[in-house]
Amino acid sequence: MPDLIQMKEISKIYGNGIYANRHVSFSVREGEIHALVGENGAGKSTLMKVLYGLEKPDSGEILINEKPVTFSSPQDAMKMGIGMVHQHFMLVGSLTVTENVVLGYEPMSGIFIDHNKARQKVMQLSESFNLKIDPDIRTSDLAVGLKQKVEILKALYRGAKILILDEPTAVLTPQETEELFTQLKSLKKQGFTVIFISHKLKEVKAISDRISVMRRGEMIATVNTQDVSEHDISEMMVGSNITGKIEKEKANPKESYLEIKNLVWHDNNKKAVVNGISLTVRSGEIVGIAGVEGNGQDELIELITGLKAPDSGEIILLGKSTNGKKIRQRRKMGMAYIPSDRMTLGIAREMSIENNIISTKLDDKSIYNTIFLSRQKIKSLSKKLISDFNIKCRSERTEIGMLSGGNIQKVVVAREFSSNSKIIIAEQPTRGIDVGAAEFIHKKLIELRDNGCAVLLVSADLDELKKLSDSIVVLYNGKITAYIDDVSDVSDSDLGNYMLGVKKQSDEEIGRAYNA
Amino acid sequence: MDRILNLVFTTDFISSVIRVTTPILFATMAVLMSERAGVVNISVEGAMLISSLMGVVGSAYTGSAWIGLLIAVLSGIVYSWILAVFHLRLNTNIVLTGIALNLLASGLTVFILFLLTGDKGVSTALPSKVLPNVSIPLIKNIPILGNIISGQNFLTYIAILSVFVIHIFLKRTRLGTYIRAAGEAPEAVETAGKSVKSIRQKALIISGALAGCGGAFMSMAYLSMFTKDMIAGRGFIALAAEAMGKGNPILSFVVSLLFGFADALSNNMQLLSIPSEITRIVPYLVTIFALAIYSGRDLTKKKNPI
Ligand SMILES: Nc1ncnc2c1ncn2[C@@H]1O[C@H](COP(=O)(O)OP(=O)(O)OP(=O)(O)O)[C@@H](O)[C@H]1O
Ligand SMILES: [Mg+2]
């Protein structure tokens, strides 16, 4: 059978001189689920943007059903039945589900949009594809999993027969991921073609028919999924051996570094989003926080880092209360923070890598010549971190916003890990990061733990949590529903039940999170 | 104080509030149209100023107030379009371009005025026309209300009508929806296959037309001539009104009424022999206080950032 899509010798050089795709050839068969994998910055998103008409290739051609096509805008791609769900959602928050789905292709009656008809169409679509959703709700009020459904509906409404999903599972909970996969499989049964980018090799292995691997802008290989193991894939991705397993000694916790007592915080609607949480993180241990998104973990972290002030309760860093202490003071007390939202909290987008690295180190004498910042010292510090953390960039003065998502995260992690802090708050530290870099960050976290740091880890990735944490605290509805001290002993389904609030431990058991 | 109160509760005063609100309202709607599309348009002030002169010149040379109005509206559109070209096509900074256009308007109007009349301050030498007042049958006979509602200038009714038209336009039409989407999530619009630039350009053209109406009102209804820098910051007050109205046309209308009230008060206080140096600052003071209260309230909300 001829290939549905053929991309031949595609090259793309961005305005800043970055060679994102080098003579990439890529083809997709009709009705398959095709996974596209590769390290951060390998050029996956770029290749897909070219296919979707968002970026123009500098050379190369695209054939659809063996006919050459040129796309000068996404609209052209849509006409050929290509739809894309982006790495970052493309929804207008104040518009309803219906309005978002039909955006750009509204049914009209006279000069007005025919809202009833639009609504009907969306309902029909959501029923026939079993993507259940309330058509009248504003998309800003939706949970991530539902937002993604809207994005998929949007593509289907535009008549997409080929769906491109750029890291669709990075923000999903295990349950949501499973649901997405069921939907993708049923789409496949109905004759749809799916291209799927992911860093989670387990998922890739579970759902795809074929896998294409990219490395540094080049296409390395396309293989049948059943012929390869996860291990093989990761080897192809980085060109070296990655185990995925982590050697870790048993934790040897000492004195308490971070103590949280009865913390309460209410949102604008007076809802207790953090509702009486007590827990301790000691020197030399990693405490993981599990929970479905929106159950108070974001707010808990914001309270600890000082982005929010608690309504009651106390947070004690290294024996000192943080009441009224600003973020900078908390950092000085020995706290480092890797935020999950790296774009708004982690970096200053328009500044260089170098400036982003020193942004939290301006009190540090080692980057000064007497009173002035030393260009030389900053440069050598940046260069060292860039090479230590294997950050892919042209130079330390590159604007950070130009880096790929994963490489931006590496800059943040490099900065925070190099601050000699005693307490590390790591929030989704490897979200959207390739396996090689993720493993590196994991090893670093364990190394920091072994050197006596206290680490609080929030992650939506249960495998990551189980791999790293010495104990796990499960949050549901702003409260702790379980404290798991022996992580090797817990099953995913147990964790899932605690996360969904189906099961709850006794108060004594939960109390161990604070007293143990 | 009593005298002020006596002054405020007269039909004449209320009617004058509506009259002086008109240019602020046009300006507010002009700001709102571009703001909703994601363009901070501070050059509404300049666009109004140019239009107010062009309205006078147009009506003087053609002898028709209506053609004058048309020329004013077209000048507003052209001025806004210049902003669109610089900002959207040539990627200049929107605020700096806006400032430049405002300064240009201030100088250019005086220059044109001087070329045509030899005067650098007022256009009394030009036989310009004024736009008519309209008395509404039936309503004009209602006691009190009739005096307030009926007999206003033609453009005043257009201004009020524009609030509701814009409200429906943004809510129910295609372009209106795109404008809202382009202001809120431009990437979403772009990936949905619509050009954000062309949407913003259209919004700016509508904005220019509204500013043109506001300018025409100033020189062909509020006064019957052009005077140097006659917009006197109304374009900026409009920025405040739009922000406080949260981009909602109806709410922004209510806020511009508040500023119109302050303006009318300041005009009328002059009748009470309070020095005009003092009364003239009233509208601006009200703006500053209103903004302070507004953003103060906003701050308490922001105590919980993000
Ligand atoms: N708009 C842009 N302008 C300049 N350079 C860019 C732009 N977008 C991406 N790049 C660069 O192109 C390269 C490829 O980026 P791309 O986003 O395609 O990577 P990716 O494989 O999707 O990575 P990730 O897994 O981190 O999302 C990177 O080096 C990135 O810095
Ligand atoms: Mg990407």
Tab-separated table of C-alpha atoms in Angstrom, chain A residues 52 54 74-75 78 86 90-95 99 103-106 108 111-113 154 158 265 268 307-308 345, chain B residues 36 168-169 171-174 177-178 180-182 184-185 187-194 300-301 303-306:
chain	number	residue	atom	x	y	z
A	52	TYR	CA	0.703	21.375	9.386
A	54	LEU	CA	2.766	26.510	10.377
A	74	PRO	CA	-2.653	25.606	8.484
A	75	GLN	CA	-5.799	26.165	6.496
A	78	MET	CA	-6.682	21.290	7.024
A	86	HIS	CA	-0.298	21.201	19.886
A	90	MET	CA	-4.531	26.402	21.522
A	91	LEU	CA	-7.859	27.264	23.094
A	92	VAL	CA	-9.540	30.592	23.749
A	93	GLY	CA	-10.401	30.408	27.446
A	94	SER	CA	-13.392	32.725	27.468
A	95	LEU	CA	-15.086	30.952	24.585
A	99	GLU	CA	-17.203	28.200	20.026
A	103	LEU	CA	-13.583	28.612	15.473
A	104	GLY	CA	-12.756	29.604	11.931
A	105	TYR	CA	-15.546	27.494	10.434
A	106	GLU	CA	-18.714	28.762	12.053
A	108	MET	CA	-23.845	31.165	9.849
A	111	ILE	CA	-24.621	37.947	9.572
A	112	PHE	CA	-24.738	36.075	12.861
A	113	ILE	CA	-23.132	32.845	13.913
A	154	LYS	CA	-11.594	20.776	16.884
A	158	ARG	CA	-12.338	20.527	10.498
A	265	TRP	CA	-5.470	27.933	52.152
A	268	ASN	CA	-11.526	33.197	46.025
A	307	LEU	CA	3.943	32.561	45.995
A	308	LYS	CA	0.876	32.373	48.206
A	345	LEU	CA	7.685	30.938	36.596
B	36	ARG	CA	-10.302	43.350	22.401
B	168	ILE	CA	-23.864	42.226	19.671
B	169	PHE	CA	-21.130	42.402	17.066
B	171	LYS	CA	-20.825	38.362	20.767
B	172	ARG	CA	-22.613	37.038	17.757
B	173	THR	CA	-20.787	37.753	14.530
B	174	ARG	CA	-17.875	35.924	13.050
B	177	THR	CA	-15.685	36.368	17.760
B	178	TYR	CA	-12.352	36.370	15.948
B	180	ARG	CA	-12.162	38.467	20.940
B	181	ALA	CA	-10.162	35.334	20.229
B	182	ALA	CA	-7.274	37.283	18.692
B	184	GLU	CA	-7.119	36.524	24.178
B	185	ALA	CA	-5.268	33.688	22.482
B	187	GLU	CA	-1.877	31.434	18.749
B	188	ALA	CA	-5.214	29.654	18.916
B	189	VAL	CA	-6.550	31.826	16.113
B	190	GLU	CA	-3.426	31.367	14.040
B	191	THR	CA	-3.516	27.585	14.379
B	192	ALA	CA	-7.219	27.597	13.564
B	193	GLY	CA	-6.097	28.967	10.228
B	194	LYS	CA	-7.077	32.637	10.580
B	300	THR	CA	-6.437	42.460	46.706
B	301	LYS	CA	-7.534	39.887	44.174
B	303	LYS	CA	-2.788	38.596	46.583
B	304	ASN	CA	-2.962	35.071	45.294
B	305	PRO	CA	-0.915	35.412	42.171
B	306	ILE	CA	-1.507	33.403	38.998
